[in-house]
Short mmCIF file of C-alpha atoms (C1' of nucleotides) in Angstrom, two decimals:
data_model
loop_
_atom_site.label_atom_id
_atom_site.label_comp_id
_atom_site.label_asym_id
_atom_site.label_seq_id
_atom_site.Cartn_x
_atom_site.Cartn_y
_atom_site.Cartn_z
CA MET A 930 57.73 24.74 40.53
CA VAL A 931 60.70 24.64 42.83
CA ASP A 932 59.40 27.73 44.54
CA ASP A 933 55.89 26.43 44.90
CA ASP A 934 56.31 25.98 48.62
CA ARG A 935 56.56 29.70 49.24
CA HIS A 936 53.02 30.13 50.45
CA LEU A 937 53.27 26.94 52.38
CA ARG A 938 56.38 28.12 54.09
CA ALA A 939 54.63 31.31 54.98
CA VAL A 940 52.06 29.27 56.84
CA THR A 941 54.06 26.43 58.25
CA ASP A 942 57.16 28.35 59.21
CA PRO A 943 56.19 30.95 61.77
CA GLY A 944 59.74 32.23 61.78
CA GLY A 945 59.65 32.70 65.51
CA GLY A 946 56.91 35.33 65.32
CA GLN A 947 54.24 32.97 66.59
CA ALA A 948 54.43 34.62 70.00
CA ASP A 949 51.71 37.11 69.13
CA PRO A 950 48.68 35.22 67.82
CA ALA A 951 46.63 38.40 67.45
CA ALA A 952 48.92 39.83 64.77
CA GLU A 953 48.24 37.62 61.75
CA LEU A 954 51.86 36.98 61.06
CA PRO A 955 52.03 38.54 57.62
CA ALA A 956 54.04 36.42 55.27
CA VAL A 957 56.26 38.00 52.68
CA ASP A 958 58.22 34.96 51.70
CA GLY A 959 58.67 33.46 55.11
CA ARG A 960 59.97 36.56 56.85
CA VAL A 961 58.06 38.85 59.17
CA PRO A 962 58.00 42.42 57.84
CA GLY A 963 59.33 45.35 59.81
CA ARG A 964 57.69 48.65 60.53
CA ARG A 965 57.68 49.93 56.95
CA GLY A 966 56.47 46.63 55.60
CA GLN A 967 53.61 46.53 58.09
CA ALA A 968 52.53 49.97 56.93
CA THR A 969 52.39 49.04 53.23
CA ARG A 970 50.60 45.83 54.10
CA ARG A 971 48.00 47.76 56.02
CA LYS A 972 47.65 50.29 53.25
CA LEU A 973 47.08 47.50 50.75
CA LEU A 974 44.42 46.01 53.00
CA ASP A 975 42.68 49.35 53.40
CA CYS A 976 42.69 49.95 49.67
CA THR A 977 41.32 46.47 49.09
CA LYS A 978 38.47 47.29 51.43
CA GLU A 979 37.81 50.59 49.70
CA MET A 980 37.71 48.93 46.30
CA LEU A 981 35.33 46.34 47.70
CA ASP A 982 33.06 49.08 48.99
CA GLN A 983 32.75 50.39 45.47
CA GLY A 984 32.92 47.65 42.88
CA SER A 985 32.10 43.98 42.79
CA TYR A 986 34.36 41.20 43.98
CA ARG A 987 34.60 39.75 40.50
CA ASP A 988 36.11 42.94 39.18
CA LEU A 989 38.59 43.31 42.02
CA LYS A 990 41.99 43.35 40.30
CA VAL A 991 45.38 43.34 41.95
CA VAL A 992 46.45 46.08 39.56
CA ASP A 993 43.73 48.40 40.75
CA ILE A 994 44.46 47.82 44.41
CA ALA A 995 48.13 48.45 43.80
CA ARG A 996 47.46 51.57 41.76
CA ARG A 997 45.17 53.00 44.44
CA ALA A 998 47.80 52.27 47.07
CA GLY A 999 50.39 54.02 44.94
CA THR A 1000 52.58 50.93 44.61
CA SER A 1001 53.26 48.33 41.96
CA PRO A 1002 51.41 45.03 41.62
CA ALA A 1003 54.61 43.23 42.49
CA THR A 1004 54.51 44.80 45.93
CA PHE A 1005 51.06 43.37 46.53
CA TYR A 1006 52.33 39.89 45.84
CA GLN A 1007 55.03 40.52 48.39
CA TYR A 1008 52.36 40.42 51.09
CA PHE A 1009 49.55 38.28 49.75
CA PRO A 1010 49.55 35.27 47.44
CA ASP A 1011 46.41 36.57 45.72
CA VAL A 1012 43.44 38.90 46.13
CA GLU A 1013 41.48 36.29 48.02
CA ALA A 1014 44.12 36.16 50.71
CA ALA A 1015 43.88 39.88 51.30
CA VAL A 1016 40.11 39.78 51.49
CA LEU A 1017 40.35 36.83 53.83
CA VAL A 1018 42.30 38.96 56.29
CA LEU A 1019 39.61 41.63 56.12
CA ALA A 1020 36.98 38.97 56.66
CA GLU A 1021 38.85 37.72 59.67
CA GLU A 1022 38.68 41.17 61.17
CA VAL A 1023 34.96 41.38 60.54
CA ALA A 1024 34.38 37.89 61.93
CA VAL A 1025 35.90 38.90 65.24
CA ARG A 1026 33.28 41.58 65.62
CA ALA A 1027 30.57 38.95 65.27
CA THR A 1028 31.01 38.07 68.92
CA GLN A 1029 28.90 41.12 69.72
CA LEU A 1030 25.94 39.21 68.30
CA THR A 1031 26.34 36.38 70.76
CA GLU A 1032 26.08 38.77 73.66
CA LEU A 1033 22.68 39.88 72.40
CA VAL A 1034 21.32 36.39 72.92
CA ASP A 1035 22.15 36.55 76.58
CA GLY A 1036 19.07 38.19 78.02
CA GLU A 1037 15.62 37.50 79.33
CA TRP A 1038 13.63 35.34 76.93
CA LYS A 1039 10.73 34.48 79.23
CA GLY A 1040 7.66 36.66 79.25
CA ARG A 1041 7.33 40.12 77.81
CA GLY A 1042 11.06 40.81 78.02
CA GLY A 1043 11.61 38.04 75.50
CA VAL A 1044 10.09 40.11 72.76
CA ASP A 1045 12.56 42.88 73.45
CA THR A 1046 15.48 40.47 73.51
CA ALA A 1047 14.39 39.12 70.14
CA ARG A 1048 14.09 42.63 68.78
CA ARG A 1049 17.54 43.55 70.03
CA LEU A 1050 19.01 40.47 68.42
CA VAL A 1051 17.34 41.33 65.12
CA ARG A 1052 18.58 44.91 65.28
CA GLY A 1053 22.07 43.69 66.09
CA PHE A 1054 22.08 41.46 63.04
CA LEU A 1055 20.85 44.13 60.68
CA ASP A 1056 23.32 46.66 62.03
CA TYR A 1057 26.23 44.26 61.94
CA TRP A 1058 25.50 43.49 58.33
CA GLU A 1059 25.01 47.12 57.45
CA ASP A 1060 28.38 48.00 58.93
CA ASN A 1061 30.27 45.26 57.17
CA ARG A 1062 28.21 44.61 54.07
CA PRO A 1063 30.93 44.59 51.39
CA VAL A 1064 33.17 42.14 53.19
CA LEU A 1065 30.33 39.93 54.35
CA ARG A 1066 29.09 39.83 50.79
CA VAL A 1067 32.35 38.28 49.72
CA VAL A 1068 32.34 35.81 52.60
CA GLU A 1069 28.88 34.65 51.58
CA LEU A 1070 29.93 34.53 47.96
CA ALA A 1071 33.14 32.63 48.42
CA THR A 1072 31.48 30.22 50.81
CA GLU A 1073 28.84 29.41 48.26
CA GLU A 1074 31.57 28.88 45.69
CA GLY A 1075 33.00 26.20 47.91
CA ASP A 1076 36.02 28.04 49.28
CA LEU A 1077 36.87 26.30 52.52
CA ARG A 1078 38.87 29.14 54.05
CA PHE A 1079 35.87 31.44 53.86
CA ARG A 1080 33.47 28.72 54.84
CA ASN A 1081 35.33 28.02 58.03
CA LEU A 1082 35.40 31.69 58.80
CA ARG A 1083 31.68 31.95 58.26
CA VAL A 1084 30.99 28.92 60.40
CA ARG A 1085 33.18 30.24 63.17
CA SER A 1086 31.47 33.62 63.31
CA LEU A 1087 27.91 32.33 63.11
CA ASN A 1088 28.56 29.26 65.21
CA ALA A 1089 28.67 31.18 68.45
CA VAL A 1090 25.30 32.90 67.95
CA THR A 1091 23.72 29.73 66.73
CA ARG A 1092 24.89 27.73 69.72
CA ALA A 1093 23.73 30.42 72.10
CA LEU A 1094 20.30 30.52 70.48
CA SER A 1095 20.14 26.75 70.43
CA GLU A 1096 20.79 26.84 74.16
CA VAL A 1097 17.77 29.03 74.72
CA VAL A 1098 15.59 26.80 72.55
CA GLY A 1099 16.75 23.87 74.64
CA GLN A 1100 15.58 25.61 77.81
CA PHE A 1101 12.11 26.15 76.44
CA GLN A 1102 12.10 22.58 75.30
CA ARG A 1103 12.72 21.30 78.83
CA ASN A 1104 9.94 23.71 79.69
CA ALA A 1105 7.63 21.80 77.32
CA SER A 1106 6.98 25.04 75.43
CA VAL A 1107 8.90 23.70 72.46
CA PRO A 1108 8.02 20.20 71.19
CA SER A 1109 10.57 17.57 72.18
CA GLU A 1110 10.93 16.22 68.65
CA ILE A 1111 12.46 19.52 67.53
CA ASP A 1112 16.24 19.73 67.10
CA PRO A 1113 17.34 22.92 68.89
CA MET A 1114 20.46 23.33 66.78
CA ALA A 1115 18.53 22.96 63.54
CA THR A 1116 16.02 25.50 64.74
CA ALA A 1117 18.68 27.97 65.77
CA GLY A 1118 20.50 27.45 62.48
CA VAL A 1119 17.38 28.12 60.50
CA LEU A 1120 16.74 31.33 62.39
CA VAL A 1121 20.28 32.52 61.90
CA ALA A 1122 19.95 31.74 58.21
CA MET A 1123 16.82 33.85 58.11
CA LEU A 1124 18.51 36.75 59.86
CA ALA A 1125 21.65 36.58 57.78
CA HIS A 1126 19.86 36.34 54.47
CA THR A 1127 17.38 39.05 55.28
CA ALA A 1128 20.16 41.34 56.42
CA ALA A 1129 22.13 40.59 53.28
CA HIS A 1130 19.20 41.32 50.98
CA ARG A 1131 17.77 44.21 52.90
CA TYR A 1132 17.86 46.63 50.08
CA GLY A 1133 16.05 44.09 47.99
CA PHE A 1134 13.21 44.31 50.48
CA GLU A 1135 13.18 48.08 50.37
CA PHE A 1136 12.84 47.74 46.65
CA TRP A 1137 9.46 46.17 47.39
CA GLY A 1138 8.60 49.10 49.59
CA ILE A 1139 9.18 47.21 52.81
CA ARG A 1140 10.73 49.48 55.43
CA ARG A 1141 13.20 48.46 58.09
CA ASP A 1142 10.60 48.78 60.86
CA ALA A 1143 8.32 46.27 59.23
CA LEU A 1144 11.25 43.95 58.63
CA GLU A 1145 12.36 44.17 62.24
CA ALA A 1146 8.83 43.52 63.43
CA SER A 1147 8.34 40.44 61.26
CA LEU A 1148 11.75 39.04 62.09
CA SER A 1149 11.38 39.62 65.82
CA ARG A 1150 7.99 38.00 65.87
CA THR A 1151 9.23 34.92 64.08
CA VAL A 1152 12.37 34.67 66.20
CA TYR A 1153 10.50 35.05 69.45
CA TRP A 1154 7.85 32.49 68.59
CA THR A 1155 10.23 29.98 67.20
CA VAL A 1156 12.60 30.20 70.13
CA THR A 1157 10.13 30.32 73.00
CA GLY A 1158 7.21 28.46 71.48
CA GLN A 1159 4.93 31.05 72.97
CA LYS A 1160 2.60 33.72 71.65
CA GLN A 1161 3.86 37.13 72.56
CA MET B 870 32.69 52.03 18.26
CA VAL B 871 30.53 52.16 15.20
CA ASP B 872 29.56 48.59 15.88
CA ASP B 873 28.80 49.13 19.53
CA ASP B 874 25.08 48.82 18.92
CA ARG B 875 25.39 45.18 18.00
CA HIS B 876 24.01 43.76 21.22
CA LEU B 877 21.46 46.49 21.38
CA ARG B 878 20.26 45.62 17.95
CA ALA B 879 19.96 42.03 19.04
CA VAL B 880 17.53 43.11 21.70
CA THR B 881 15.69 45.94 20.07
CA ASP B 882 15.37 44.49 16.62
CA PRO B 883 13.38 41.27 16.87
CA GLY B 884 13.88 40.76 13.16
CA GLY B 885 10.38 39.44 12.83
CA GLY B 886 11.09 36.48 15.09
CA GLN B 887 9.16 37.97 17.98
CA ALA B 888 6.22 35.73 17.21
CA ASP B 889 7.50 33.02 19.55
CA PRO B 890 8.24 34.60 22.92
CA ALA B 891 9.23 31.25 24.41
CA ALA B 892 12.27 30.90 22.16
CA GLU B 893 14.72 33.48 23.52
CA LEU B 894 15.55 34.97 20.17
CA PRO B 895 19.27 34.18 20.25
CA ALA B 896 21.35 37.03 18.96
CA VAL B 897 24.36 36.41 16.81
CA ASP B 898 24.92 39.91 15.53
CA GLY B 899 21.32 40.83 14.97
CA ARG B 900 20.30 37.84 12.94
CA VAL B 901 18.34 34.84 14.13
CA PRO B 902 20.38 31.64 13.71
CA GLY B 903 19.14 28.76 11.64
CA ARG B 904 18.94 25.09 12.54
CA ARG B 905 22.67 24.46 12.76
CA GLY B 906 23.25 27.64 14.72
CA GLN B 907 20.54 26.72 17.21
CA ALA B 908 22.24 23.41 17.79
CA THR B 909 25.66 24.88 18.58
CA ARG B 910 24.04 27.48 20.78
CA ARG B 911 22.30 24.78 22.75
CA LYS B 912 25.46 22.74 22.96
CA LEU B 913 27.31 25.75 24.34
CA LEU B 914 24.58 26.27 26.93
CA ASP B 915 24.69 22.64 27.97
CA CYS B 916 28.45 22.71 28.31
CA THR B 917 28.22 25.89 30.34
CA LYS B 918 25.84 24.13 32.69
CA GLU B 919 28.10 21.11 32.97
CA MET B 920 31.10 23.29 33.77
CA LEU B 921 29.02 25.07 36.38
CA ASP B 922 28.09 21.75 37.96
CA GLN B 923 31.74 21.02 38.45
CA GLY B 924 33.78 24.14 39.08
CA SER B 925 33.08 27.54 40.55
CA TYR B 926 31.56 30.46 38.70
CA ARG B 927 34.70 32.51 39.17
CA ASP B 928 36.76 29.97 37.28
CA LEU B 929 34.29 29.60 34.45
CA LYS B 930 36.28 30.55 31.34
CA VAL B 931 34.96 30.96 27.83
CA VAL B 932 37.93 28.97 26.59
CA ASP B 933 36.96 25.97 28.69
CA ILE B 934 33.34 26.02 27.61
CA ALA B 935 34.38 26.25 24.00
CA ARG B 936 36.92 23.47 24.36
CA ARG B 937 34.38 21.18 25.99
CA ALA B 938 31.89 21.93 23.24
CA GLY B 939 34.56 21.13 20.68
CA THR B 940 34.50 24.58 19.14
CA SER B 941 36.63 27.69 19.26
CA PRO B 942 36.15 30.59 21.69
CA ALA B 943 35.22 32.82 18.77
CA THR B 944 32.18 30.65 18.16
CA PHE B 945 30.99 31.26 21.70
CA TYR B 946 31.06 34.99 21.14
CA GLN B 947 28.94 34.45 18.08
CA TYR B 948 26.06 33.54 20.37
CA PHE B 949 26.70 35.30 23.67
CA PRO B 950 28.34 38.62 24.49
CA ASP B 951 30.00 37.04 27.53
CA VAL B 952 29.80 34.14 29.96
CA GLU B 953 27.26 35.93 32.12
CA ALA B 954 24.85 36.11 29.24
CA ALA B 955 24.97 32.35 28.74
CA VAL B 956 24.44 31.69 32.43
CA LEU B 957 21.58 34.17 32.42
CA VAL B 958 19.79 32.06 29.84
CA LEU B 959 20.24 28.98 32.01
CA ALA B 960 18.97 30.94 34.99
CA GLU B 961 15.95 31.99 33.00
CA GLU B 962 15.14 28.35 32.39
CA VAL B 963 15.47 27.55 36.07
CA ALA B 964 13.38 30.54 37.07
CA VAL B 965 10.49 29.29 35.01
CA ARG B 966 10.40 26.13 37.08
CA ALA B 967 10.00 28.22 40.24
CA THR B 968 6.29 28.50 39.51
CA GLN B 969 5.92 25.02 40.94
CA LEU B 970 6.66 26.56 44.34
CA THR B 971 3.75 28.94 44.13
CA GLU B 972 1.35 26.09 43.62
CA LEU B 973 2.50 24.57 46.90
CA VAL B 974 1.20 27.59 48.79
CA ASP B 975 -2.29 26.96 47.50
CA GLY B 976 -3.64 24.53 50.03
CA GLU B 977 -5.36 24.31 53.38
CA TRP B 978 -3.61 26.43 55.99
CA LYS B 979 -6.26 26.29 58.68
CA GLY B 980 -6.14 23.57 61.31
CA ARG B 981 -4.08 20.43 61.19
CA GLY B 982 -3.85 20.48 57.40
CA GLY B 983 -1.87 23.69 57.64
CA VAL B 984 1.08 21.87 59.13
CA ASP B 985 1.16 19.56 56.15
CA THR B 986 0.89 22.43 53.70
CA ALA B 987 3.81 24.13 55.40
CA ARG B 988 5.81 20.92 55.27
CA ARG B 989 5.08 20.45 51.58
CA LEU B 990 6.18 24.00 50.87
CA VAL B 991 9.41 23.43 52.76
CA ARG B 992 10.07 20.19 50.91
CA GLY B 993 9.34 21.89 47.63
CA PHE B 994 11.90 24.57 48.36
CA LEU B 995 14.61 22.17 49.39
CA ASP B 996 13.99 19.95 46.37
CA TYR B 997 13.88 22.84 43.94
CA TRP B 998 17.20 24.07 45.23
CA GLU B 999 18.71 20.63 45.20
CA ASP B 1000 17.74 20.16 41.57
CA ASN B 1001 19.10 23.48 40.39
CA ARG B 1002 21.82 24.23 42.89
CA PRO B 1003 24.67 25.23 40.56
CA VAL B 1004 22.64 27.72 38.58
CA LEU B 1005 20.81 29.12 41.60
CA ARG B 1006 24.18 29.59 43.27
CA VAL B 1007 25.21 31.91 40.48
CA VAL B 1008 21.91 33.78 40.57
CA GLU B 1009 22.39 34.39 44.27
CA LEU B 1010 25.98 35.35 43.71
CA ALA B 1011 25.44 37.74 40.85
CA THR B 1012 22.50 39.33 42.62
CA GLU B 1013 24.59 40.03 45.65
CA GLU B 1014 27.23 41.53 43.38
CA GLY B 1015 24.67 44.01 42.18
CA ASP B 1016 23.96 42.58 38.74
CA LEU B 1017 20.54 43.88 37.83
CA ARG B 1018 19.76 41.27 35.19
CA PHE B 1019 20.13 38.49 37.73
CA ARG B 1020 18.44 40.47 40.44
CA ASN B 1021 15.35 40.95 38.36
CA LEU B 1022 15.33 37.30 37.53
CA ARG B 1023 15.57 36.41 41.21
CA VAL B 1024 12.83 38.83 42.14
CA ARG B 1025 10.57 37.50 39.45
CA SER B 1026 10.94 33.88 40.51
CA LEU B 1027 10.56 34.48 44.23
CA ASN B 1028 7.99 37.21 43.89
CA ALA B 1029 5.20 34.81 43.04
CA VAL B 1030 5.72 32.58 46.09
CA THR B 1031 6.16 35.56 48.34
CA ARG B 1032 2.96 37.20 47.17
CA ALA B 1033 1.06 33.97 47.55
CA LEU B 1034 2.35 33.50 51.09
CA SER B 1035 1.66 37.11 51.91
CA GLU B 1036 -1.90 36.52 50.79
CA VAL B 1037 -2.30 33.72 53.30
CA VAL B 1038 -0.80 35.82 56.08
CA GLY B 1039 -3.32 38.53 55.20
CA GLN B 1040 -6.17 36.06 55.65
CA PHE B 1041 -5.06 35.11 59.13
CA GLN B 1042 -4.62 38.76 59.89
CA ARG B 1043 -8.26 39.49 59.10
CA ASN B 1044 -8.86 36.47 61.30
CA ALA B 1045 -7.13 38.31 64.15
CA SER B 1046 -4.71 35.39 64.46
CA VAL B 1047 -1.90 37.56 63.17
CA PRO B 1048 -1.41 40.99 64.78
CA SER B 1049 -2.66 43.85 62.64
CA GLU B 1050 0.56 45.82 62.94
CA ILE B 1051 2.41 43.13 61.02
CA ASP B 1052 3.20 43.74 57.33
CA PRO B 1053 2.19 40.54 55.49
CA MET B 1054 4.59 41.12 52.62
CA ALA B 1055 7.52 41.68 54.98
CA THR B 1056 6.62 38.52 56.84
CA ALA B 1057 6.32 36.48 53.68
CA GLY B 1058 9.58 37.90 52.41
CA VAL B 1059 11.37 36.99 55.59
CA LEU B 1060 10.09 33.43 55.42
CA VAL B 1061 11.11 33.05 51.81
CA ALA B 1062 14.54 34.40 52.71
CA MET B 1063 14.78 31.76 55.42
CA LEU B 1064 13.76 28.98 53.05
CA ALA B 1065 16.05 30.11 50.27
CA HIS B 1066 19.07 30.59 52.46
CA THR B 1067 18.59 27.34 54.31
CA ALA B 1068 18.16 25.48 51.06
CA ALA B 1069 21.26 27.13 49.65
CA HIS B 1070 23.39 26.26 52.66
CA ARG B 1071 21.93 22.88 53.34
CA TYR B 1072 25.23 21.12 53.10
CA GLY B 1073 26.55 23.57 55.64
CA PHE B 1074 23.93 22.30 58.06
CA GLU B 1075 24.78 18.69 57.44
CA PHE B 1076 28.32 19.60 58.32
CA TRP B 1077 26.99 20.35 61.79
CA GLY B 1078 25.35 16.95 61.86
CA ILE B 1079 21.87 18.32 61.22
CA ARG B 1080 19.88 15.97 58.99
CA ARG B 1081 17.30 16.97 56.44
CA ASP B 1082 14.42 15.68 58.58
CA ALA B 1083 15.33 17.95 61.45
CA LEU B 1084 15.73 20.84 59.06
CA GLU B 1085 12.34 20.23 57.50
CA ALA B 1086 10.74 19.97 60.91
CA SER B 1087 12.22 23.21 62.18
CA LEU B 1088 11.44 25.08 58.99
CA SER B 1089 7.87 23.81 58.79
CA ARG B 1090 7.21 24.70 62.39
CA THR B 1091 8.47 28.24 61.92
CA VAL B 1092 6.64 28.72 58.63
CA TYR B 1093 3.36 27.42 60.01
CA TRP B 1094 3.47 29.53 63.14
CA THR B 1095 4.55 32.68 61.42
CA VAL B 1096 1.94 32.40 58.71
CA THR B 1097 -1.05 31.31 60.75
CA GLY B 1098 -0.16 32.81 64.11
CA GLN B 1099 -1.33 29.62 65.71
CA LYS B 1100 0.26 26.84 67.69
CA GLN B 1101 0.20 23.63 65.77
"C1'" DC C 835 78.99 58.79 55.59
"C1'" DC C 836 78.84 54.00 54.51
"C1'" DC C 837 76.75 49.51 54.61
"C1'" DC C 838 73.38 45.86 54.60
"C1'" DG C 839 69.25 43.98 55.07
"C1'" DA C 840 64.50 45.41 54.20
"C1'" DT C 841 61.60 46.92 50.70
"C1'" DC C 842 60.12 48.07 46.16
"C1'" DT C 843 59.68 47.69 41.18
"C1'" DG C 844 60.60 47.29 35.95
"C1'" DA C 845 60.48 43.83 32.85
"C1'" DC C 846 58.83 39.67 31.34
"C1'" DA C 847 56.38 35.23 30.12
"C1'" DC C 848 51.98 33.51 30.22
"C1'" DG C 849 47.09 32.97 29.47
"C1'" DG C 850 42.35 34.42 28.84
"C1'" DC C 851 39.44 38.03 26.43
"C1'" DG C 852 37.06 39.83 22.60
"C1'" DT C 853 37.28 41.10 17.44
"C1'" DC C 854 38.11 40.88 13.08
"C1'" DA C 855 38.66 39.03 8.19
"C1'" DT C 856 38.51 34.99 6.08
"C1'" DG C 857 37.48 30.43 4.88
"C1'" DA C 858 34.49 26.24 5.22
"C1'" DC C 859 29.97 24.64 4.90
"C1'" DC C 860 25.31 23.84 3.12
"C1'" DC C 861 21.29 24.57 0.55
"C1'" DT C 862 18.97 25.48 -3.39
"C1'" DA C 863 17.91 27.61 -7.84
"C1'" DG C 864 18.93 26.95 -12.41
"C1'" DC D 1029 25.19 18.46 -10.62
"C1'" DT D 1030 27.09 22.75 -9.96
"C1'" DA D 1031 27.45 27.70 -9.06
"C1'" DG D 1032 25.96 31.33 -5.99
"C1'" DG D 1033 24.78 33.28 -1.70
"C1'" DG D 1034 23.83 33.13 2.84
"C1'" DT D 1035 25.07 30.64 7.29
"C1'" DC D 1036 28.45 29.23 10.39
"C1'" DA D 1037 33.20 28.42 12.29
"C1'" DT D 1038 37.81 29.77 13.30
"C1'" DG D 1039 42.81 31.36 13.05
"C1'" DA D 1040 45.23 35.12 14.16
"C1'" DC D 1041 45.73 39.18 16.59
"C1'" DG D 1042 45.98 43.19 20.10
"C1'" DC D 1043 44.88 43.96 24.76
"C1'" DC D 1044 45.13 43.45 29.61
"C1'" DG D 1045 45.75 41.27 34.15
"C1'" DT D 1046 48.59 37.70 36.57
"C1'" DG D 1047 52.46 36.19 38.99
"C1'" DT D 1048 57.76 35.96 39.19
"C1'" DC D 1049 62.08 37.23 38.78
"C1'" DA D 1050 66.56 39.95 39.33
"C1'" DG D 1051 68.12 43.98 40.40
"C1'" DA D 1052 67.35 48.93 42.03
"C1'" DT D 1053 66.27 51.73 45.97
"C1'" DC D 1054 65.66 53.00 50.67
"C1'" DG D 1055 66.82 54.06 55.41
"C1'" DG D 1056 68.58 53.40 60.01
"C1'" DG D 1057 72.58 51.68 62.85
"C1'" DG D 1058 77.49 51.87 63.23
#
DNA sequence: CCCCGATCTGACACGGCGTCATGACCCTAG
DNA sequence: CTAGGGTCATGACGCCGTGTCAGATCGGGG
């Protein structure tokens, strides 16, 4: 109980390493690891990811990660307070890549080009999810379980796209194409929810014999209409 | 290892109790419990639900359920092979209530009435989720983790609504309101995904200051347009 | 080649899991 | 009302993963 502030210290006491905000200052027990330490830390992270690619989050044990990394469980705890913490770092890395989605919203939405923009956005979402499925699965999961760390992460990564989309909706609203009583942010949020959930459950759709083309088409159509308020 | 067929037996050997398909023949070790047994089983289920209402699924321990029910852990294992099994029964009960959603699709979709039908469907979804949030959370969770039992359950409950919606889309397609190259089932699936995900993350939306009214409005608008292919 | 901090790990206490054998309970036939 | 037999509950146990030490090991600068 006396040592209960270890994790806290790791967070509150940057130990002078705060200079580089990009490198998640990895906390051992308050110190910043050297070259060798960094390597093991990375190896542990990689192994965590590999395990996640294979089995479920629920069955992700520290022992297994350690074994796969060829170290002892104790070593794992040297770098992360628990499994969640390790996964959180992975999630952070994935969240950064979500910015690529925001860029897809920047494009022509008026007229025929709008359909293409919508389609590109849809493709981007499906691809992004495909590339990072295992980690995103956990983010979704942990968020739903009420974990604030993951929730904030999720909000941060989807916030940008949502705001961008909401912006576009707002334009078409001033245009009188979208009814004035509609809340642009709500609309954008709902669309993002649709994209995220569809992407997450894609293989569930294929189970019903629905191919990716058809999915893209339906999603694009709905996105385009909802955003622009216009028939394509 | 000789006894490894215990659970199997529970499933494959109805023991003559198959007459009532509504009563999930509860398996102890192959026998069907009597009055007292039924009672404890129910109590365990109820306590499981209560625990689920409070804490996360990950932290749901057999010990805690048993303690709350005022029995020993061993008793729990008399009725369920593991925690998942108990939750699955609860999920089954919730899934049955999903039929109420299908009924909401039956209604006038043409003209002004269609907007109301869409709105009622949206409301139904949000309410259904609100009423059964904790259990549905686990269904979503377990499905995403690849658990087939939960996945099938999820498919079964959402399948009905999706098919019904797809039916309506098909009508408007023959009407030439919806483009012929669109797959009705894909479209319906995408809409259901949107509704489910939005309902599941509703409190995430409120965090952004988006009220339920706005959410309903945006959802209804998108549903109506996508289904009917017509401006409201 | 030695030294010292950085890094790793064996050993341990703890707690939940799942499984028995056994005992308590209840109902009913005699 | 009481013994017998099935129903139900549980104490006790072995197993395994967690998280935490103290102490062993490593490896690069002096």
